[in-house]
PDB file of C-alpha atoms in Angstrom:
ATOM      1  CA  MET A   1      68.651  -0.896   2.560  1.00  0.00           C
ATOM      2  CA  LYS A   2      65.288  -1.508   4.035  1.00  0.00           C
ATOM      3  CA  ALA A   3      62.225  -1.123   1.834  1.00  0.00           C
ATOM      4  CA  MET A   4      59.763   1.414   3.114  1.00  0.00           C
ATOM      5  CA  ASN A   5      56.063   0.684   3.207  1.00  0.00           C
ATOM      6  CA  VAL A   6      54.706   3.264   0.811  1.00  0.00           C
ATOM      7  CA  PRO A   7      50.973   3.012   0.186  1.00  0.00           C
ATOM      8  CA  ASN A   8      50.065   2.304  -3.393  1.00  0.00           C
ATOM      9  CA  LYS A   9      48.196   5.304  -4.830  1.00  0.00           C
ATOM     10  CA  ARG A  10      46.121   3.028  -7.069  1.00  0.00           C
ATOM     11  CA  THR A  11      44.873   1.057  -4.081  1.00  0.00           C
ATOM     12  CA  ASN A  12      43.799   4.217  -2.267  1.00  0.00           C
ATOM     13  CA  LYS A  13      41.941   5.545  -5.304  1.00  0.00           C
ATOM     14  CA  GLY A  14      40.228   2.191  -5.811  1.00  0.00           C
ATOM     15  CA  ALA A  15      39.107   2.062  -2.165  1.00  0.00           C
ATOM     16  CA  ILE A  16      37.758   5.616  -2.351  1.00  0.00           C
ATOM     17  CA  ILE A  17      35.865   4.909  -5.582  1.00  0.00           C
ATOM     18  CA  THR A  18      34.427   1.687  -4.145  1.00  0.00           C
ATOM     19  CA  ALA A  19      33.291   3.502  -0.988  1.00  0.00           C
ATOM     20  CA  LEU A  20      31.659   6.286  -3.029  1.00  0.00           C
ATOM     21  CA  VAL A  21      29.814   3.785  -5.242  1.00  0.00           C
ATOM     22  CA  ALA A  22      28.583   1.915  -2.156  1.00  0.00           C
ATOM     23  CA  ILE A  23      27.376   5.144  -0.512  1.00  0.00           C
ATOM     24  CA  LEU A  24      25.589   6.241  -3.694  1.00  0.00           C
ATOM     25  CA  GLY A  25      23.984   2.796  -4.000  1.00  0.00           C
ATOM     26  CA  ILE A  26      22.711   2.890  -0.426  1.00  0.00           C
ATOM     27  CA  ALA A  27      21.371   6.424  -0.950  1.00  0.00           C
ATOM     28  CA  ALA A  28      19.583   5.368  -4.168  1.00  0.00           C
ATOM     29  CA  VAL A  29      17.930   2.389  -2.436  1.00  0.00           C
ATOM     30  CA  GLY A  30      16.843   4.633   0.449  1.00  0.00           C
ATOM     31  CA  MET A  31      15.352   7.224  -1.911  1.00  0.00           C
ATOM     32  CA  ALA A  32      13.523   4.522  -3.889  1.00  0.00           C
ATOM     33  CA  PHE A  33      12.070   3.117  -0.668  1.00  0.00           C
ATOM     34  CA  VAL A  34      10.881   6.521   0.555  1.00  0.00           C
ATOM     35  CA  SER A  35       9.364   7.473  -2.801  1.00  0.00           C
ATOM     36  CA  ASN A  36       7.466   4.162  -3.030  1.00  0.00           C
ATOM     37  CA  ALA A  37       6.275   4.148   0.573  1.00  0.00           C
ATOM     38  CA  SER A  38       2.567   4.856   0.605  1.00  0.00           C
ATOM     39  CA  PRO A  39       0.917   6.279   3.679  1.00  0.00           C
ATOM     40  CA  TYR A  40      -2.200   4.832   5.307  1.00  0.00           C
ATOM     41  CA  GLY A  41      -4.926   7.301   6.044  1.00  0.00           C
ATOM     42  CA  THR A  42      -8.531   8.287   5.690  1.00  0.00           C
ATOM     43  CA  PHE A  43     -10.481   9.870   2.857  1.00  0.00           C
ATOM     44  CA  ALA A  44      -9.908  13.258   4.522  1.00  0.00           C
ATOM     45  CA  ASP A  45      -6.141  12.608   4.485  1.00  0.00           C
ATOM     46  CA  ALA A  46      -6.332  11.671   0.802  1.00  0.00           C
ATOM     47  CA  ARG A  47      -8.086  14.962   0.035  1.00  0.00           C
ATOM     48  CA  LYS A  48      -5.454  16.979   1.941  1.00  0.00           C
ATOM     49  CA  THR A  49      -2.362  15.295   0.503  1.00  0.00           C
ATOM     50  CA  LYS A  50      -3.622  14.878  -3.060  1.00  0.00           C
ATOM     51  CA  SER A  51      -1.497  11.709  -3.161  1.00  0.00           C
ATOM     52  CA  GLU A  52      -2.160   9.146  -5.884  1.00  0.00           C
ATOM     53  CA  SER A  53      -0.890   6.276  -3.740  1.00  0.00           C
ATOM     54  CA  MET A  54      -2.765   6.748  -0.468  1.00  0.00           C
ATOM     55  CA  HIS A  55      -3.823   3.558   1.321  1.00  0.00           C
ATOM     56  CA  VAL A  56      -7.348   3.889   2.730  1.00  0.00           C
ATOM     57  CA  ALA A  57      -8.689   0.962   4.754  1.00  0.00           C
ATOM     58  CA  GLY A  58     -12.374   0.482   5.348  1.00  0.00           C
ATOM     59  CA  ASP A  59     -15.545  -1.552   5.110  1.00  0.00           C
ATOM     60  CA  ILE A  60     -17.283  -2.223   1.791  1.00  0.00           C
ATOM     61  CA  LEU A  61     -21.026  -1.720   1.598  1.00  0.00           C
ATOM     62  CA  LYS A  62     -21.595  -4.931  -0.361  1.00  0.00           C
ATOM     63  CA  GLU A  63     -25.022  -3.876  -1.665  1.00  0.00           C
ATOM     64  CA  SER A  64     -23.333  -0.938  -3.436  1.00  0.00           C
ATOM     65  CA  VAL A  65     -20.918  -3.031  -5.555  1.00  0.00           C
ATOM     66  CA  SER A  66     -21.404  -2.692  -9.310  1.00  0.00           C
ATOM     67  CA  ALA A  67     -19.126  -3.723 -12.160  1.00  0.00           C
ATOM     68  CA  ASP A  68     -18.687  -2.248 -15.623  1.00  0.00           C
ATOM     69  CA  PHE A  69     -16.976  -5.049 -17.534  1.00  0.00           C
ATOM     70  CA  LYS A  70     -16.843  -3.006 -20.752  1.00  0.00           C
ATOM     71  CA  HIS A  71     -14.604  -0.377 -19.121  1.00  0.00           C
ATOM     72  CA  GLY A  72     -12.934  -2.721 -16.603  1.00  0.00           C
ATOM     73  CA  THR A  73     -14.118  -0.777 -13.579  1.00  0.00           C
ATOM     74  CA  MET A  74     -15.913  -1.575 -10.387  1.00  0.00           C
ATOM     75  CA  ARG A  75     -17.692   0.909  -8.109  1.00  0.00           C
ATOM     76  CA  PHE A  76     -18.608   0.524  -4.466  1.00  0.00           C
ATOM     77  CA  GLN A  77     -19.214   2.559  -1.342  1.00  0.00           C
ATOM     78  CA  MET A  78     -16.565   2.266   1.356  1.00  0.00           C
ATOM     79  CA  LYS A  79     -16.591   3.530   4.949  1.00  0.00           C
ATOM     80  CA  ASP A  80     -13.167   4.540   6.304  1.00  0.00           C
ATOM     81  CA  SER A  81     -11.999   4.372   9.939  1.00  0.00           C
ATOM     82  CA  THR A  82     -13.614   7.740  10.761  1.00  0.00           C
ATOM     83  CA  GLY A  83     -16.982   6.631   9.375  1.00  0.00           C
ATOM     84  CA  GLU A  84     -16.784   8.757   6.228  1.00  0.00           C
ATOM     85  CA  LEU A  85     -18.528   7.113   3.290  1.00  0.00           C
ATOM     86  CA  MET A  86     -17.130   7.578  -0.210  1.00  0.00           C
ATOM     87  CA  GLN A  87     -17.601   6.129  -3.686  1.00  0.00           C
ATOM     88  CA  VAL A  88     -14.565   4.084  -4.743  1.00  0.00           C
ATOM     89  CA  VAL A  89     -13.884   3.545  -8.437  1.00  0.00           C
ATOM     90  CA  TYR A  90     -11.538   0.594  -8.940  1.00  0.00           C
ATOM     91  CA  THR A  91      -9.879  -0.043 -12.296  1.00  0.00           C
ATOM     92  CA  GLY A  92      -8.314  -3.458 -12.756  1.00  0.00           C
ATOM     93  CA  PRO A  93      -9.070  -7.154 -12.695  1.00  0.00           C
ATOM     94  CA  PRO A  94     -12.004  -7.917 -10.413  1.00  0.00           C
ATOM     95  CA  PRO A  95     -10.879  -9.499  -7.137  1.00  0.00           C
ATOM     96  CA  SER A  96     -12.183 -13.052  -6.886  1.00  0.00           C
ATOM     97  CA  ASN A  97     -12.730 -12.945  -3.135  1.00  0.00           C
ATOM     98  CA  LEU A  98     -14.605  -9.640  -2.876  1.00  0.00           C
ATOM     99  CA  ALA A  99     -17.853 -11.372  -1.859  1.00  0.00           C
ATOM    100  CA  GLU A 100     -16.173 -12.770   1.284  1.00  0.00           C
ATOM    101  CA  ALA A 101     -14.310  -9.554   2.091  1.00  0.00           C
ATOM    102  CA  SER A 102     -14.695  -8.085   5.538  1.00  0.00           C
ATOM    103  CA  LYS A 103     -12.295  -5.194   4.968  1.00  0.00           C
ATOM    104  CA  VAL A 104     -10.538  -3.674   1.984  1.00  0.00           C
ATOM    105  CA  VAL A 105      -7.577  -1.366   1.467  1.00  0.00           C
ATOM    106  CA  ALA A 106      -7.970   0.812  -1.613  1.00  0.00           C
ATOM    107  CA  ILE A 107      -4.774   2.352  -2.984  1.00  0.00           C
ATOM    108  CA  GLY A 108      -5.160   5.506  -5.038  1.00  0.00           C
ATOM    109  CA  GLY A 109      -6.312   9.087  -4.730  1.00  0.00           C
ATOM    110  CA  ILE A 110      -9.241  11.482  -4.866  1.00  0.00           C
ATOM    111  CA  GLU A 111     -10.492  12.575  -8.310  1.00  0.00           C
ATOM    112  CA  ASN A 112     -13.706  14.504  -8.888  1.00  0.00           C
ATOM    113  CA  GLY A 113     -15.041  13.699  -5.415  1.00  0.00           C
ATOM    114  CA  GLU A 114     -14.460   9.943  -5.754  1.00  0.00           C
ATOM    115  CA  PHE A 115     -11.586   7.743  -4.605  1.00  0.00           C
ATOM    116  CA  HIS A 116      -9.967   6.231  -7.707  1.00  0.00           C
ATOM    117  CA  SER A 117      -7.976   3.074  -7.096  1.00  0.00           C
ATOM    118  CA  ASP A 118      -5.927   0.782  -9.292  1.00  0.00           C
ATOM    119  CA  LYS A 119      -5.055  -1.638  -6.494  1.00  0.00           C
ATOM    120  CA  LEU A 120      -7.191  -3.341  -3.844  1.00  0.00           C
ATOM    121  CA  LEU A 121      -6.019  -5.402  -0.903  1.00  0.00           C
ATOM    122  CA  ILE A 122      -8.830  -7.666   0.280  1.00  0.00           C
ATOM    123  CA  LYS A 123      -9.083  -8.739   3.927  1.00  0.00           C
ATOM    124  CA  CYS A 124     -11.238 -11.822   4.306  1.00  0.00           C
ATOM    125  CA  PRO A 125     -12.244 -13.524   7.524  1.00  0.00           C
ATOM    126  CA  SER A 126      -9.864 -16.382   8.107  1.00  0.00           C
ATOM    127  CA  LYS A 127     -11.229 -19.894   7.874  1.00  0.00           C
ATOM    128  CA  TYR A 128      -8.655 -20.781  10.522  1.00  0.00           C
ATOM    129  CA  GLU A 129     -10.083 -18.463  13.175  1.00  0.00           C
ATOM    130  CA  GLY A 130     -11.708 -20.538  15.873  1.00  0.00           C
ATOM    131  CA  GLU A 131     -14.906 -19.770  17.698  1.00  0.00           C
ATOM    132  CA  LYS A 132     -14.469 -17.395  20.614  1.00  0.00           C
ATOM    133  CA  LYS A 133     -14.563 -19.174  23.961  1.00  0.00           C
ATOM    134  CA  PRO A 134     -16.436 -17.571  26.841  1.00  0.00           C
ATOM    135  CA  VAL A 135     -14.249 -15.914  29.430  1.00  0.00           C
ATOM    136  CA  GLY A 136     -14.448 -17.231  32.990  1.00  0.00           C
ATOM    137  CA  ASN A 137     -14.017 -20.403  34.960  1.00  0.00           C
ATOM    138  CA  GLN A 138     -14.140 -23.382  32.604  1.00  0.00           C
ATOM    139  CA  SER A 139     -14.234 -26.373  34.994  1.00  0.00           C
TER     140      SER A 139
END
């Protein structure tokens, strides 16, 4: 007699369990990514969303920078992309390159009319940027 090819029930269950675990793993990674994704916006956006992880990019008014080393905070005025000026209160280690900063991204949210941040991304002018050449015929 010829042996019939009968699928092994254990193999099918194992394949189904493996597929379910893989799908759940992919879903968990996707949810973690979405929950940790922080939107970029303006101070007005931060007020509307009440998010605590809003990224607001802008220019620092360097003359407004003050540090409170006792409480580990730094305060400065920042102008966002719409021109709105707001007090930023940063809590954390002072960035070493703040004096050279041309732009900053403050990550946080609005509290009591101020933008409170626990993370700053500093954008400094690159020392590798060359001088701009005049446009036109260069013979």
